Coordinates of C-alpha atoms in Angstrom, one line a residue:
M1 CA 158.6 95.8 77.9
A2 CA 156.4 95.2 80.9
R3 CA 152.6 95.2 80.4
V4 CA 150.8 98.4 81.5
H5 CA 147.7 97.6 83.6
Q6 CA 144.6 99.7 83.4
Q7 CA 143.2 101.4 86.5
A8 CA 140.6 104.0 87.3
A9 CA 140.3 106.7 89.9
V10 CA 137.8 109.2 91.1
V11 CA 138.3 112.7 92.5
P12 CA 135.3 113.0 94.9
Y13 CA 134.2 116.5 95.8
R14 CA 131.4 118.4 97.5
I15 CA 130.5 122.0 98.1
R16 CA 130.3 123.2 101.7
K17 CA 129.8 126.8 102.7
E18 CA 130.5 127.8 99.0
R19 CA 133.9 126.1 99.2
I20 CA 135.0 123.0 97.3
E21 CA 136.1 120.0 99.5
V22 CA 137.9 116.9 98.2
A23 CA 137.6 113.5 99.9
L24 CA 140.8 111.5 100.3
V25 CA 141.3 108.1 101.7
T26 CA 144.4 106.6 103.3
T27 CA 146.5 104.3 101.1
S28 CA 146.2 100.6 101.5
G29 CA 149.3 100.7 103.7
G30 CA 147.7 103.4 105.8
K31 CA 150.7 105.8 105.7
G32 CA 149.6 108.3 103.0
W33 CA 146.6 109.8 101.4
T34 CA 145.1 109.2 97.9
V35 CA 141.9 109.3 95.9
P36 CA 139.8 106.1 95.5
K37 CA 141.6 104.1 92.8
G38 CA 141.9 100.5 91.6
S39 CA 142.1 98.0 88.8
L40 CA 139.3 97.2 86.4
D41 CA 137.5 93.9 86.8
H42 CA 137.3 91.8 83.7
G43 CA 135.1 93.5 81.1
E44 CA 134.5 96.5 83.3
R45 CA 134.6 100.0 81.9
P46 CA 137.0 102.6 83.5
R47 CA 134.2 104.9 84.6
D48 CA 132.3 102.0 86.2
A49 CA 135.5 100.9 88.1
A50 CA 136.0 104.5 89.3
I51 CA 132.4 104.5 90.7
R52 CA 132.9 101.1 92.3
E53 CA 136.2 102.2 93.9
A54 CA 134.6 105.3 95.4
E55 CA 132.1 103.2 97.3
E56 CA 134.4 100.4 98.2
E57 CA 137.4 102.5 99.4
A58 CA 135.7 105.7 100.6
G59 CA 132.0 104.9 101.1
L60 CA 131.0 107.6 98.6
R61 CA 128.2 107.7 96.0
G62 CA 127.4 110.5 93.7
V63 CA 127.2 111.8 90.1
T64 CA 130.3 110.8 88.1
A65 CA 131.1 112.7 85.0
R66 CA 131.0 110.7 81.8
K67 CA 133.9 112.6 80.4
L68 CA 137.4 111.6 81.5
L69 CA 139.0 114.3 83.6
G70 CA 142.4 113.1 82.5
R71 CA 144.9 110.2 82.7
Y72 CA 148.3 109.6 84.2
L73 CA 150.9 106.8 84.5
H74 CA 151.3 105.3 87.9
V75 CA 154.4 103.3 88.7
N76 CA 154.9 101.2 91.9
D77 CA 156.5 98.0 93.0
R78 CA 153.8 96.0 91.2
G79 CA 154.5 97.6 87.8
R80 CA 153.0 100.3 85.6
A81 CA 149.4 101.3 85.3
R82 CA 147.6 103.8 83.1
V83 CA 145.0 105.5 85.4
D84 CA 141.9 107.1 84.0
V85 CA 140.6 109.8 86.3
Y86 CA 137.0 110.9 86.7
L87 CA 135.2 113.6 88.7
M88 CA 132.4 112.7 91.2
R89 CA 130.1 115.2 92.9
V90 CA 129.3 113.3 96.1
T91 CA 125.6 113.1 97.0
N92 CA 125.7 110.3 99.6
V93 CA 128.3 109.7 102.3
L94 CA 128.0 106.2 103.9
D95 CA 128.7 105.5 107.5
R96 CA 129.8 102.0 106.7
W97 CA 131.5 100.7 103.5
P98 CA 133.5 97.7 102.4
E99 CA 136.9 99.0 103.4
D100 CA 136.0 101.2 106.4
K101 CA 138.1 99.0 108.7
L102 CA 141.2 99.4 106.3
R103 CA 141.0 103.0 105.3
R104 CA 140.1 106.4 106.8
R105 CA 138.3 109.1 104.8
R106 CA 138.8 112.8 105.2
W107 CA 137.3 115.9 103.6
M108 CA 139.9 118.6 102.8
R109 CA 140.2 121.9 101.0
I110 CA 141.7 121.7 97.5
R111 CA 145.2 123.0 98.6
D112 CA 145.4 120.7 101.6
A113 CA 144.3 117.7 99.6
A114 CA 146.8 118.3 96.8
A115 CA 149.6 118.7 99.3
R116 CA 149.0 115.2 100.5
L117 CA 148.8 113.5 97.1
V118 CA 151.5 112.1 94.9
E119 CA 152.7 114.6 92.3
E120 CA 150.8 112.8 89.4
L121 CA 147.4 113.4 91.1
Q122 CA 147.9 117.0 92.2
P123 CA 146.9 118.6 88.8
F124 CA 143.5 116.8 88.9
V125 CA 142.7 118.2 92.3
F126 CA 143.8 121.7 91.4
D127 CA 141.7 121.5 88.1
L128 CA 138.6 121.4 90.3
E129 CA 138.9 125.2 90.7
D130 CA 138.5 125.5 87.0
V131 CA 135.7 122.9 86.4
V132 CA 133.5 123.3 89.5
E133 CA 131.5 126.3 90.4
P134 CA 131.5 126.5 94.3
G135 CA 128.7 129.1 94.6

């Protein structure tokens, strides 16, 4: 059986005009949208990797929940990965970030963001309505 790699992701959000908005980034191929996600560096904890990916891929910093929001299995042409998902309340949006030439970042309403994500990620975005108080 093929090895399952470990990855971490973050669902970055902010409150604007008493409405929750989610930040998505374009995929590495540039054709779709996703949340910041990537593999763990050697010895890195999943939460720390999620925080790093948010800054590298989306230019976002914030308060990341210590508790895991959830987990899913991601399968692509490179194999299988178990992805730990964390929630981040964004407090700082950078104008320049490591992958700003490779990826676009866009803020979207929950429904719009979920509609652009792969099925495995959609429940985490919809869960924001239950775990975040917009007012």
